[in-house]
Each structure stands twice: as structure tokens, then as C-alpha cells.
Amino acid sequence: MPRTGESGTVSPGGPPPAGAPALSAEGVRLADEAGRSHGPLDMVVRPGEMSLVIVRELGLLRRLMKCCLAFERPDSGRLSWWPGAVPGDAFYRQIGYVDRQSQLLHRWSLLDHFRIFDGYSGAAGDPGAARKLLDSLGLTAQAGLPTENLAEPVRRLALYALALYQRPRLMLLERPFQSLDRDFQLVWDLIRGRVAAGELAVMVFERSRDPYPQDSFRQTAVFSHSSAGPLNLS
């Protein structure tokens, strides 16, 4: 299984067996700006599962998310992805993520973005799948418009459509309900459908549990400063 530790190396493996974790965190700790250590985080997320990590401090939340994307290394502990995963273009095409800084190319239409993604990924395009996703999110009328002419909530919905279009095995979401409010329910239903079908593993990074129904997640962890030992997952 690929792993990133203090050395930052990742080792390839064979094809992923059924039920193999999409992401595993083992004893992951991060320090905040005051130098306090937060964690450890111990969590395994498999296809067909959704997990929630609550991080009160925004800067720490974003840093933890970057670690889970293999953009940064944790201060200690280990993060592992599915067998055979090696950070690079193919690796990132299998992770769908939308954070607060995600942007679209303003002079291109929504449909142009799907074609650009197909060209980048080297995969054959599927205009029907792209239009179906946009239609399911109520974006059909805006599909041909430059994104610079669209309202911010519409652009955010389009970013989630692009993330789902690549049919990732893992999605990492930063405070999704904070930017889309009620509109995000459309995206949430699509994501939950793919999880229920066993196609997708999801990890959500939030600052509280409030936006989500009680039964939304298989497990929840609070990533906080603690000297009392490992976190209890519920």
C-alpha cells in the first residue's frame, strides 16, 4: 500500500483488492501556529463509506486536507492511499476535491471545462455524461456561458460537477455546505448515490457537525489539541 511518512516516499502496489481502503490515516499529528500538536487521527475510509473530520481551526483544517491530498506531509504519523497509488497525474485524477480556493477559467464555458479536463486526462470525452451532470444540478441553461458571467454559487456547483465527472474513487471536501447552502443538497444527493453504489469513498473536513444529518457518516473524528491519547471515533 502506498505510504507517506517522514521520508515522504510512496511505494506502488498491485491492483486494489475489493474493499481496499481509499485512504488511511495512522497516528497523524499536525502542529498549529502556536506549536501545539493536534491529533492523532486514526481513520480508514473505504469505497461505500463517508467519514467526517472536525477541525476547529481553519488553517489546520486546510493543512490536514493538503496532507490527505499528498500536497504536504504530516508532522508525524502516516497517510496511505489505495494500492498502486503514486502521487502524480494519474493519482490526482482519481481524487475529486473542491476546496474554498478552487476556481474555474472565467473565459471558458462550463462545457468547455469538461472538454479541457478530457484533454488533460487523456480520456475519451463523454458529452452526454457532462450534460447529464449539469442537468441534474440545474445548470443546463448556463452550460454554454462563460463562467465569468455566472454567479458564485453556480460556479461552485460546476466545480463539483467536474469533480464527479472524472468518477473518482476518493472525494475530499472542505466545508461543502458553507459555500452552497441549500443548493449543495443537489450535489450531496449525487455524492451519496455514488457512495451507496460502492463507487466512492468520501472524507469531509468541517468545523462542526451542525450541517449534517445524524446518520450521514460511518465515523467522525474531532482533530484537536489533546494530551489524553488517541481520539475516540464514533
XYZ file of C-alpha atoms in Angstrom:
234
model
C 0.000 0.000 0.000
C 1.381 3.457 -0.795
C 2.501 5.400 2.203
C 3.857 8.781 3.073
C 5.800 9.139 6.295
C 8.737 11.208 7.457
C 10.605 10.241 4.297
C 7.688 11.303 2.100
C 8.126 8.262 -0.145
C 5.269 6.393 -1.779
C 5.528 2.746 -2.793
C 3.352 1.239 -5.544
C 1.370 -1.944 -5.052
C -0.783 -4.239 -7.146
C -4.383 -3.778 -8.245
C -6.637 -2.781 -5.349
C -8.495 -5.723 -3.801
C -12.216 -5.471 -3.128
C -12.854 -3.379 -0.043
C -9.348 -1.905 -0.022
C -9.119 1.462 1.771
C -9.184 4.546 -0.406
C -7.405 6.483 2.365
C -5.920 5.500 5.708
C -4.593 7.822 8.423
C -2.440 6.278 11.140
C -1.394 8.425 14.092
C -1.406 11.613 12.041
C -0.456 14.744 14.007
C -0.106 18.371 12.950
C 1.059 21.429 14.884
C -0.896 24.683 14.861
C 0.625 28.178 14.681
C 1.138 28.167 18.454
C 3.147 24.962 18.205
C 0.501 22.758 19.862
C 0.221 19.256 18.461
C -3.218 18.131 17.269
C -4.298 14.525 16.876
C -3.595 11.714 16.500
C -6.011 10.956 13.697
C -6.625 7.276 13.009
C -9.181 6.657 10.282
C -9.789 4.302 7.356
C -12.180 5.301 4.562
C -13.274 2.672 2.032
C -15.467 2.847 -1.088
C -19.071 2.918 0.068
C -18.214 4.984 3.170
C -18.379 8.641 4.181
C -16.346 9.979 7.105
C -16.232 13.368 8.822
C -13.197 15.078 10.372
C -13.996 18.113 12.520
C -11.162 20.631 12.802
C -11.976 23.833 14.711
C -9.046 25.891 13.391
C -9.388 26.845 9.731
C -5.667 26.918 8.960
C -5.196 23.495 10.492
C -8.205 22.158 8.582
C -6.722 23.249 5.283
C -3.308 21.862 6.148
C -4.804 18.477 7.067
C -6.696 18.440 3.790
C -3.462 19.159 1.880
C -1.816 16.244 3.663
C -4.652 13.948 2.593
C -4.091 15.154 -0.982
C -0.347 14.356 -0.685
C 0.494 18.046 -1.178
C 2.113 18.160 2.284
C 3.423 15.669 4.831
C 2.061 15.371 8.374
C 4.368 16.271 11.246
C 4.164 12.645 12.350
C 2.154 9.550 11.509
C 1.382 8.077 8.149
C -1.125 8.545 5.357
C -1.780 5.731 2.863
C -3.934 5.585 -0.240
C -5.289 2.721 -2.341
C -2.833 0.034 -3.503
C -0.892 1.131 -6.535
C -1.407 4.856 -5.914
C 1.614 7.051 -6.651
C 1.241 10.864 -6.459
C 1.197 12.228 -9.973
C -1.336 12.978 -12.699
C -2.991 9.547 -12.599
C -3.220 9.712 -8.801
C -4.904 13.120 -8.732
C -7.368 12.151 -11.453
C -8.743 9.561 -9.033
C -9.318 12.130 -6.280
C -12.197 14.560 -6.582
C -11.734 17.638 -4.445
C -13.229 21.084 -4.204
C -11.806 23.456 -1.637
C -12.592 27.084 -0.887
C -9.910 28.282 -3.308
C -10.978 26.168 -6.314
C -11.532 28.259 -9.423
C -12.818 27.937 -12.984
C -11.300 29.579 -16.074
C -13.544 32.601 -16.418
C -13.471 32.994 -20.203
C -14.487 29.373 -20.854
C -17.962 27.888 -20.710
C -18.969 25.067 -18.375
C -18.939 22.574 -21.262
C -15.515 23.869 -22.326
C -14.218 22.906 -18.879
C -15.307 19.302 -19.368
C -13.511 19.201 -22.746
C -10.393 20.756 -21.192
C -10.464 18.136 -18.459
C -10.777 15.336 -21.031
C -7.763 16.719 -22.902
C -5.734 16.938 -19.709
C -6.655 13.438 -18.540
C -6.143 11.789 -21.920
C -9.513 10.054 -21.589
C -12.177 9.928 -24.255
C -14.772 12.627 -23.646
C -18.386 11.883 -22.807
C -20.503 14.941 -23.686
C -23.640 13.043 -22.686
C -22.316 12.423 -19.159
C -21.225 16.051 -18.848
C -24.634 17.369 -19.899
C -26.414 14.881 -17.628
C -24.399 16.090 -14.638
C -25.071 19.738 -15.441
C -28.767 18.987 -15.943
C -29.013 17.163 -12.600
C -27.620 20.285 -10.914
C -29.955 22.649 -12.759
C -27.147 24.113 -14.893
C -28.327 23.223 -18.396
C -29.228 26.808 -19.308
C -25.775 28.024 -18.211
C -23.758 25.243 -19.888
C -22.599 27.362 -22.834
C -21.968 30.632 -20.976
C -18.529 31.931 -19.964
C -18.109 31.220 -16.276
C -17.149 34.850 -15.609
C -20.829 35.684 -16.288
C -22.139 33.206 -13.711
C -22.961 33.776 -10.056
C -20.575 32.295 -7.493
C -22.996 29.561 -6.303
C -23.366 28.394 -9.926
C -19.586 28.270 -10.365
C -19.276 26.238 -7.177
C -21.881 23.755 -8.383
C -19.962 23.427 -11.652
C -16.752 22.617 -9.758
C -18.489 19.710 -8.027
C -19.871 18.555 -11.378
C -16.318 18.484 -12.778
C -15.055 16.571 -9.746
C -17.807 13.965 -10.128
C -17.343 13.775 -13.915
C -13.933 12.152 -13.521
C -15.598 9.368 -11.468
C -13.022 9.497 -8.662
C -12.569 6.718 -6.143
C -11.996 9.262 -3.340
C -13.512 12.710 -2.693
C -12.089 15.202 -0.209
C -14.459 18.076 0.590
C -13.698 21.236 2.545
C -16.785 22.624 4.344
C -19.071 21.948 1.367
C -22.294 23.278 2.893
C -20.638 26.569 3.869
C -20.430 27.844 0.300
C -23.573 26.459 -1.324
C -26.170 26.273 1.440
C -29.376 24.690 0.106
C -28.022 24.301 -3.418
C -25.467 21.832 -2.154
C -28.220 19.320 -1.395
C -28.269 18.534 -5.130
C -24.546 17.726 -5.063
C -24.882 15.901 -1.760
C -27.536 13.593 -3.213
C -25.296 12.739 -6.194
C -22.332 12.017 -3.921
C -24.397 9.879 -1.548
C -25.760 7.908 -4.506
C -22.267 7.012 -5.700
C -21.218 6.114 -2.161
C -24.270 3.879 -1.757
C -23.323 2.131 -5.014
C -19.864 1.402 -3.588
C -18.152 3.534 -6.244
C -16.815 6.269 -3.998
C -15.175 6.959 -0.631
C -15.694 10.429 0.876
C -13.899 12.364 3.602
C -15.440 15.695 4.645
C -13.430 18.334 6.528
C -15.616 20.620 8.646
C -15.513 22.923 11.653
C -18.676 21.493 13.249
C -21.157 18.658 12.805
C -24.149 21.002 12.525
C -24.852 20.993 8.760
C -25.223 17.209 8.510
C -27.966 14.741 9.431
C -27.030 12.477 12.323
C -26.610 9.368 10.165
C -24.539 10.951 7.386
C -21.187 9.387 8.272
C -19.847 5.979 9.196
C -17.302 7.579 11.506
C -16.496 11.001 12.904
C -13.284 12.295 14.450
C -12.525 15.601 16.166
C -8.971 16.605 15.283
C -7.958 18.702 18.253
C -5.171 19.559 20.670
C -5.034 16.762 23.214
C -2.572 15.204 25.620
C -5.026 12.486 26.628
C -4.079 9.950 23.968
C -5.816 8.784 20.784
C -9.116 10.194 19.620
C -12.266 8.154 20.019
C -14.103 7.643 16.759
C -17.873 7.361 16.762
